[in-house]
Coordinates of C-alpha atoms in Angstrom, one line a residue:
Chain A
X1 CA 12.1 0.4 45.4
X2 CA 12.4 -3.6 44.9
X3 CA 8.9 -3.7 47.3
X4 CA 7.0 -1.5 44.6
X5 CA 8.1 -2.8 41.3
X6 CA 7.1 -6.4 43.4
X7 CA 3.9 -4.6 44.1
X8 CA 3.2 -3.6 40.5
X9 CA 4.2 -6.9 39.2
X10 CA 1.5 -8.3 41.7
X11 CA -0.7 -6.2 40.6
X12 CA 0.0 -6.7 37.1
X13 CA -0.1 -10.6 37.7
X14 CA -3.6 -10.1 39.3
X15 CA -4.8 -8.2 36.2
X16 CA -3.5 -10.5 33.9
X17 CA -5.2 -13.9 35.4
X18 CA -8.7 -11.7 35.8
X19 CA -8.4 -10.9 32.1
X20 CA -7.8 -14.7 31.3
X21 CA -11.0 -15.6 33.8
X22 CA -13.0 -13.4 32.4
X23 CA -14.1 -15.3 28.6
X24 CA -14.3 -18.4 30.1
X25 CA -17.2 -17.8 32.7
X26 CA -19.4 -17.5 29.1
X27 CA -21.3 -16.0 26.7
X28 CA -24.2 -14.1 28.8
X29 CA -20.7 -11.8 30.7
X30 CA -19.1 -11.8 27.6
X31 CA -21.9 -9.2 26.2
X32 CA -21.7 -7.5 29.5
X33 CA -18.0 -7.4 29.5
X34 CA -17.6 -5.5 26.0
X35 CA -19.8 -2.2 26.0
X36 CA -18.4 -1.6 22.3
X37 CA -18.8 -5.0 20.4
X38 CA -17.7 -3.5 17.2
X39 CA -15.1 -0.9 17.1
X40 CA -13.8 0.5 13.8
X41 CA -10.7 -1.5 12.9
X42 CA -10.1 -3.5 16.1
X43 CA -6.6 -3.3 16.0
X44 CA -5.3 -2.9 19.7
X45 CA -7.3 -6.3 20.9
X46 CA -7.1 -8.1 17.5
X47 CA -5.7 -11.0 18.8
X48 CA -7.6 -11.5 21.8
X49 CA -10.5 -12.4 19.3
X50 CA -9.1 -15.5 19.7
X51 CA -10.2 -16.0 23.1
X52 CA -13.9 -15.1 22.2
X53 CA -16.3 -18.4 23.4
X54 CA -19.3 -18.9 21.6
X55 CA -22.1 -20.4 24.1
X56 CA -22.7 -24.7 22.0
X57 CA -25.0 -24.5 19.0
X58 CA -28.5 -25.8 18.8
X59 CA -29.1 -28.9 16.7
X60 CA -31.0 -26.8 14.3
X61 CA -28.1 -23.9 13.7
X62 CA -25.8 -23.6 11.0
X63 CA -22.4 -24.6 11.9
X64 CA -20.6 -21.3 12.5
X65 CA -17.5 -21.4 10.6
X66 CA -14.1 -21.2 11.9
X67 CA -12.5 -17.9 12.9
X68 CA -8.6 -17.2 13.4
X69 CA -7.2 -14.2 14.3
X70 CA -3.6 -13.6 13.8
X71 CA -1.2 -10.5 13.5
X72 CA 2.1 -9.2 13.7
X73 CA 3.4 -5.8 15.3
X74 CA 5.8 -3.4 14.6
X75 CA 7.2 -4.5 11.2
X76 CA 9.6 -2.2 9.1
X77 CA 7.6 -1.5 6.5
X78 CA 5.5 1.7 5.5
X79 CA 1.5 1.0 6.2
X80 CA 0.6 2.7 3.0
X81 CA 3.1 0.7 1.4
X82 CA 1.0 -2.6 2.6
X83 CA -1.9 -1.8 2.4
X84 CA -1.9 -2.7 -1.4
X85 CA -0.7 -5.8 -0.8
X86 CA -3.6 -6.4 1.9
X87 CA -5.7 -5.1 -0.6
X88 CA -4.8 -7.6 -3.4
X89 CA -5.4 -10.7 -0.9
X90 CA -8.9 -9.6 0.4
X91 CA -11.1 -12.2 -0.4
X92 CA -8.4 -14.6 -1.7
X93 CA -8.2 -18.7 -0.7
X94 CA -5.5 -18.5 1.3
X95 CA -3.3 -21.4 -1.0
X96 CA -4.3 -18.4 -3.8
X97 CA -3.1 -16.0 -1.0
X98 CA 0.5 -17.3 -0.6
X99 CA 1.0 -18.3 -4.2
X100 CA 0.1 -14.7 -4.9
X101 CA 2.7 -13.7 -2.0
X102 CA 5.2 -16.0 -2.9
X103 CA 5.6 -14.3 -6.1
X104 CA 5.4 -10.7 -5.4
X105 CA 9.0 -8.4 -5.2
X106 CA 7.6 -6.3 -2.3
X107 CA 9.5 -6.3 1.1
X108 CA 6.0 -7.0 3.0
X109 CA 5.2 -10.0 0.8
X110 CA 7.6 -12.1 2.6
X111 CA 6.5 -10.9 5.9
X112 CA 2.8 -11.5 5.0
X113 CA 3.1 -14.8 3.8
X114 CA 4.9 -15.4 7.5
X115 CA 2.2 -13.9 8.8
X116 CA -0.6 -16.1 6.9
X117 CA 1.5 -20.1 7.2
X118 CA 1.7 -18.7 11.3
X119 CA -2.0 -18.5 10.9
X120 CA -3.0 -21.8 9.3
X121 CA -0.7 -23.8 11.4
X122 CA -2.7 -21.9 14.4
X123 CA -5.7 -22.5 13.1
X124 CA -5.1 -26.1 12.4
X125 CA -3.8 -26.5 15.9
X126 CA -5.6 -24.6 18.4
X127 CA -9.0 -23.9 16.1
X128 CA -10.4 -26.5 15.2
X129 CA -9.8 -26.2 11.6
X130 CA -9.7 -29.8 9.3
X131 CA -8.4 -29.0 5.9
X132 CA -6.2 -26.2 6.0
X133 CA -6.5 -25.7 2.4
X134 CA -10.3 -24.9 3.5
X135 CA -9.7 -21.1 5.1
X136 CA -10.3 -18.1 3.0
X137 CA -9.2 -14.2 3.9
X138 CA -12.1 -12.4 5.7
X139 CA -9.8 -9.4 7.1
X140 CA -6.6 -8.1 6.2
X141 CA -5.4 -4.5 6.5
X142 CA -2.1 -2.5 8.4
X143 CA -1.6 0.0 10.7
X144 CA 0.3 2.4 12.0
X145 CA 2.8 1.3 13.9
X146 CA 5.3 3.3 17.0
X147 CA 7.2 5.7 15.0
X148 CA 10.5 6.5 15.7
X149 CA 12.1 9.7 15.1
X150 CA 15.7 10.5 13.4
X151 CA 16.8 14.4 12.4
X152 CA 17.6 15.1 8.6
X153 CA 20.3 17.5 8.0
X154 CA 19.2 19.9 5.3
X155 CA 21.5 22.8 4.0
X156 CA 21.9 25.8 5.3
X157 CA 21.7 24.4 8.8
X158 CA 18.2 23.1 8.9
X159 CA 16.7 20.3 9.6
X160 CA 14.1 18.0 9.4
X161 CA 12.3 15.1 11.7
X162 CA 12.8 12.2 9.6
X163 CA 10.0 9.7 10.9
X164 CA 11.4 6.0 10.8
X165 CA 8.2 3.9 9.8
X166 CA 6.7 0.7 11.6
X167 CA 3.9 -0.8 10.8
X168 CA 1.4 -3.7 11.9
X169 CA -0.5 -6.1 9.9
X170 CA -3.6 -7.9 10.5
X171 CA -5.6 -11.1 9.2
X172 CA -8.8 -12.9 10.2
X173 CA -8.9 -16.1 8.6
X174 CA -12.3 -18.0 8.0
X175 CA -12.6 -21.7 7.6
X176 CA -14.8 -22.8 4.4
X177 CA -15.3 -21.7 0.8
X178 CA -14.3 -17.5 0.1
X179 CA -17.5 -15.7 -1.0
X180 CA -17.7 -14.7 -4.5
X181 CA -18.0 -10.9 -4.9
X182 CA -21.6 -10.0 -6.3
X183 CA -21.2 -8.9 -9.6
X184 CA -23.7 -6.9 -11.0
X185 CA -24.1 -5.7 -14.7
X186 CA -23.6 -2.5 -15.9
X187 CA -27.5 -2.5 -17.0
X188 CA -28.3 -3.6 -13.4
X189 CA -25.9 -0.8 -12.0
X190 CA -28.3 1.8 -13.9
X191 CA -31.8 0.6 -12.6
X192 CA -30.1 0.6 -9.6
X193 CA -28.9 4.4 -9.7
X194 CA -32.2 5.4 -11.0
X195 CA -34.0 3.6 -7.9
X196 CA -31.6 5.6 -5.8
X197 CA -33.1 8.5 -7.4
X198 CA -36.6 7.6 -7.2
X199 CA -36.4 7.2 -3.8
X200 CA -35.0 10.3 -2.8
X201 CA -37.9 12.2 -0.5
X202 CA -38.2 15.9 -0.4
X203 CA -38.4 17.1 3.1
X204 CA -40.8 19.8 4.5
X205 CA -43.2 19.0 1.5
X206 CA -47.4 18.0 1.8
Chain B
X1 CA -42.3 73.0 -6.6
X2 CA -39.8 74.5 -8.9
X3 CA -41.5 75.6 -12.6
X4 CA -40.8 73.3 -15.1
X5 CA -39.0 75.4 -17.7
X6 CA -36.8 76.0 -15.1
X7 CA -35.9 73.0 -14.2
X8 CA -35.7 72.0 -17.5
X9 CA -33.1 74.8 -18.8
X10 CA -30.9 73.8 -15.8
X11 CA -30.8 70.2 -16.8
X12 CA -29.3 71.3 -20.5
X13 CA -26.7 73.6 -18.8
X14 CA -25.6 70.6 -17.2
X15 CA -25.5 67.5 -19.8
X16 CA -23.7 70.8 -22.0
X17 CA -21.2 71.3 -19.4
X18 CA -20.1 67.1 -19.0
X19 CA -20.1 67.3 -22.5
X20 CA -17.7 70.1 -22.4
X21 CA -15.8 68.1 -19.7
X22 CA -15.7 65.0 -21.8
X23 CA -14.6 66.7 -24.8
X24 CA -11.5 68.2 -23.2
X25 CA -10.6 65.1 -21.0
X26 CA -10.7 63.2 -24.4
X27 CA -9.0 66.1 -26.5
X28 CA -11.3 65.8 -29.3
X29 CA -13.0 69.6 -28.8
X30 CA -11.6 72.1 -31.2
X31 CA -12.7 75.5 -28.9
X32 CA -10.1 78.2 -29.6
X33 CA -9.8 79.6 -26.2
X34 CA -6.9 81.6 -24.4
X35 CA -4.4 79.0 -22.8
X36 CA -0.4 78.8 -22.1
X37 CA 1.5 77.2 -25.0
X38 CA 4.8 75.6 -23.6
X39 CA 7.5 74.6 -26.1
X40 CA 7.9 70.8 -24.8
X41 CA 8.0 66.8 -26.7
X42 CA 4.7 65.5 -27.7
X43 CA 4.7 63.0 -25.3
X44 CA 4.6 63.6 -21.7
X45 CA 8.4 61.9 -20.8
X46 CA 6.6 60.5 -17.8
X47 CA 4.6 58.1 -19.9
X48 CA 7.7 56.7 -21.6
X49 CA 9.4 55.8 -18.3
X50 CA 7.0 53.9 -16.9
X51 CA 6.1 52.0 -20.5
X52 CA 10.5 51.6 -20.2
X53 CA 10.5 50.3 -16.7
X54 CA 7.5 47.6 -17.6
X55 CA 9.8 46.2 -20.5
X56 CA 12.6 45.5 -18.2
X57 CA 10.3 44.1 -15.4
X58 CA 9.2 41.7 -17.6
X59 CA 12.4 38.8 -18.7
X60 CA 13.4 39.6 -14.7
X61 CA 10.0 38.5 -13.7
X62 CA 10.6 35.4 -15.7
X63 CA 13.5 34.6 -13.8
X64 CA 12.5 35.4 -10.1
X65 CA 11.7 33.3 -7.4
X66 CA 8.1 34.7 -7.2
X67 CA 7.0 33.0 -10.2
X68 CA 7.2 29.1 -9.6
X69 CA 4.4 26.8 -9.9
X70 CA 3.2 26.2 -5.9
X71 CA 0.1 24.6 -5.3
X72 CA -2.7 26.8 -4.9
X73 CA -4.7 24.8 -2.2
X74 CA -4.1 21.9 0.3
X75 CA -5.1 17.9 -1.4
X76 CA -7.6 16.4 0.5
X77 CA -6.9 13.3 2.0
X78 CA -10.5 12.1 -0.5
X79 CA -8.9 13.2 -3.6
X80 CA -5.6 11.9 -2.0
X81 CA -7.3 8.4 -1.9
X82 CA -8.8 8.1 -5.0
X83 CA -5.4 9.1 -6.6
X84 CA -3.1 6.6 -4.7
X85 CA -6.0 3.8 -4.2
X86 CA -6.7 3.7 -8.1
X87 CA -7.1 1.2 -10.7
X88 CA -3.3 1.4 -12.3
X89 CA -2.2 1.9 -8.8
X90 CA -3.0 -1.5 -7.4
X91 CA -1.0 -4.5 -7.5
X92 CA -2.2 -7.0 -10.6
X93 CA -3.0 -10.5 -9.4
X94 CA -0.7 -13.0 -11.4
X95 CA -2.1 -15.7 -13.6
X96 CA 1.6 -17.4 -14.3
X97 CA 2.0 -18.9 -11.4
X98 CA 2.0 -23.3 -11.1
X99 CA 2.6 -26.1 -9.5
X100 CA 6.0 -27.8 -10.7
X101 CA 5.6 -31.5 -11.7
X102 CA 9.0 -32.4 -10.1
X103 CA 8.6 -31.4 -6.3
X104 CA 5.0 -29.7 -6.6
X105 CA 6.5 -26.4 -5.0
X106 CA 4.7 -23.5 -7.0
X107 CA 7.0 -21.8 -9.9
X108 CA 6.3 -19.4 -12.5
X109 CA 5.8 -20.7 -15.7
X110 CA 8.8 -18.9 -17.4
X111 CA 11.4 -19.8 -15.0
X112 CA 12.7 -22.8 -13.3
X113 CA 11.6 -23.9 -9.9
X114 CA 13.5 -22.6 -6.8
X115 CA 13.1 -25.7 -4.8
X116 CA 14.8 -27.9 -7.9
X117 CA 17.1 -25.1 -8.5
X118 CA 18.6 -25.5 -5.3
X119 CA 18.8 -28.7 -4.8
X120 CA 20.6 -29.4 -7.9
X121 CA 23.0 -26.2 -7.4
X122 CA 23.4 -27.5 -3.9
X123 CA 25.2 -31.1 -5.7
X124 CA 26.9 -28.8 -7.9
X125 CA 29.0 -27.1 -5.1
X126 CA 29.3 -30.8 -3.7
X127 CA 31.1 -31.4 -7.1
X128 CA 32.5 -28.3 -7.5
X129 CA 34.6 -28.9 -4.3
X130 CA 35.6 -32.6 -5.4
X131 CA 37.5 -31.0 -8.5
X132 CA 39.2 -28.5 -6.5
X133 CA 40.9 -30.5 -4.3
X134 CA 41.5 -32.6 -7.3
X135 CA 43.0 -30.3 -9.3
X136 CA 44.6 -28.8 -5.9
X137 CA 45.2 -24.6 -6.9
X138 CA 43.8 -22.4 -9.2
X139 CA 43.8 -22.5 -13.3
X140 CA 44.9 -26.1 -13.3
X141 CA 41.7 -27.4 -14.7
X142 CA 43.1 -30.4 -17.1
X143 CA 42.3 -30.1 -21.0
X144 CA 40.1 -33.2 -20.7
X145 CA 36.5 -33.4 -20.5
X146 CA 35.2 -34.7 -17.0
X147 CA 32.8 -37.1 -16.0
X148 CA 30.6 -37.8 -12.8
X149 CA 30.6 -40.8 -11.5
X150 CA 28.4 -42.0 -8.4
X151 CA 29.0 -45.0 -6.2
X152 CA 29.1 -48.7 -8.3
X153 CA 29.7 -47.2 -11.7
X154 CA 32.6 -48.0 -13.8
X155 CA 33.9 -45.5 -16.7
X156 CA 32.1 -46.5 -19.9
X157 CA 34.0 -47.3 -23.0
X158 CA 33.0 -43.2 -24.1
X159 CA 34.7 -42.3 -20.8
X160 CA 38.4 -43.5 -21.6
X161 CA 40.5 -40.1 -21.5
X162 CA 38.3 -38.2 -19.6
X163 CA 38.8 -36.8 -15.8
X164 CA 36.4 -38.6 -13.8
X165 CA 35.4 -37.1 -10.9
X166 CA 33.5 -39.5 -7.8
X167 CA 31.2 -38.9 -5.5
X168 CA 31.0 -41.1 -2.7
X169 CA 26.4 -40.8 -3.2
X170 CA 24.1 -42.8 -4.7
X171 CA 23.1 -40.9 -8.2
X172 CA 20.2 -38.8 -7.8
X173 CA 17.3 -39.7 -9.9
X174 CA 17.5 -36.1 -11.4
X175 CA 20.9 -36.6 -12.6
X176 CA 21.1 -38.9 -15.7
X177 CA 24.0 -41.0 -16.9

């Protein structure tokens, strides 16, 4: 018995240090590596993100902005319930971010501001990052986290799987100035739903 | 082919005969022909039962389980959305929120800063703790007013009969003589 949970852990070691190998050898495996570059939500490899290496930029490029990518898991906290307070710091500065937090009466407020200071102080360590005033909220949403399950005594002897909620939250932090949100006029809004219109094709016509 | 007259003669025997029909189904016909007479109420006591029975029916109806408001089909998780994920259902960024000119921690305009809050509660206790071992039990407090005084300061002339009470500190630069 000791010999095969040795052997998994060998295995498991093994594993491990290939996983670690495998962003450094560079950008040309990287896009053979990952088939799926983009999967919707990203949420069970969020943080190794962090690990992605970008090949050194041309003289001529744009300097691509700094990316951190932090999360935490299992937090006891409904997902629904954070997901408005995600909502509200999409897009924020992320000093405008924490003030925000810092003054909110929700349970996951405190736990997201956590969340974002763990994420500054990463990206000003490991990243890269000057100013750490200069980082803006790309990403933030929750998930579901592992469920566990209670019973709920109802009368008459029934009863009821009570689900005891976990969730986990995610952030992607970008270095420089947030975008501002386009904002189009109400007048702009109808030429554009009229375009829509025109544009429409009718199939199986001459 | 049948002649017309014929044909013609057998269609007005017929409308005659549903007219017939009709008239006695609705009652309205005034025929005198040979039929039973029976010696009975003018209403068939069948009708008044059933018209009996409905009245009850109705205030128990009222009262049963089977009438309770129950949705009659399943919310989609789209209209589910657009319910929670609407305008009065999302949080409301706050525009009261500064910087606080004492220790630049942020603070909400309308209430005092956390940061200077605790510190100076945290001297308070310090004090708080000085006058109970002064006064050494409970409800002893002198009927005096009492002073604070920090490290190198004498009682001013004001000070005379009160209870001074020292703390072995230099004075903070938040707490004026």
């Amino acid at each position: 018995m000791l010999t095969f949970f040795a052997g998994v852990a060998f295995i498991r070691n093994i594993a491990g240090s290939l996983h670690s190998r495998l962003p450094t050898l560079g950008g040309a495996s990287q896009q053979l590596s990952c088939l799926h570059t983009s999967i919707s939500l990203n949420s069970k490899h969020w943080e190794k993100n962090n690990h992605k290496v970008y090949p050194p930029q041309l003289q001529d490029e744009p300097r691509r902005p700094a990316e951190v990518y932090h999360s935490r898991r299992q937090i006891k906290y409904s997902k629904d319930k954070m997901w408005y307070l995600a909502k509200m710091i999409r897009g924020m500065s992320i000093d405008e971010a924490i003030a925000q937090l810092e003054f909110n009466d929700k349970k996951g407020a405190k736990i997201m501001k956590e969340v974002l200071l763990e994420a500054q102080e990463m990206a000003v360590k490991n990243h890269n990052v000057e100013y750490k005033s200069n980082l803006y909220v790309a990403e933030s949403f929750s998930g579901k986290g592992k469920y566990l399950k209670r019973i709920r005594y109802h009368g008459r002897g029934m009863f009821g799987i009570m689900d005891k909620v976990y969730c986990h939250y995610f952030v992607k932090l970008v270095e420089g100035v947030p975008p501002k949100p386009e904002q189009s006029t109400s007048f702009d809004q109808a030429k554009e739903y009229v375009q829509s219109l025109k544009n429409r094709t009718i199939i199986h016509s001459l | 082919m049948m002649n017309l007259p014929a044909l013609v003669q057998s269609l007005r025997f017929s409308l005659l005969r549903i007219e017939s029909r009709l008239l006695q189904l609705t009652g309205l016909e005034t025929q005198a022909a040979p039929c039973l007479a029976v010696n009975g109420p003018g209403l068939l006591p069948q009708i008044d039962q059933e018209s009996q029975q409905d009245e009850e029916q109705g205030p128990g109806l009222m009262d049963s389980i089977l009438w309770m408001a129950a949705p009659k089909k399943r919310r989609t998780i789209e209209v589910n959305r657009t319910r929670r994920r609407s305008e009065s259902k999302l949080i409301k960024v706050q525009n009261n929120i500064e910087p606080c000119p004492e220790c630049g921690h942020l603070k909400q305009k309308h209430v005092l800063c956390g940061f200077c809050y605790a510190k100076v509660s945290r001297e308070t206790a310090l004090i708080r703790q000085q006058m109970r071992e002064m006064e050494g039990g409970p409800l002893r407090a002198p009927a005096v007013e009492t002073v604070v005084l920090y490290e190198g300061e004498t009682p001013s002339e004001q000070d005379r009969e009160k209870r001074i009470v020292e703390r072995p500190r230099k004075r903070p630069a938040w707490f004026s003589y």
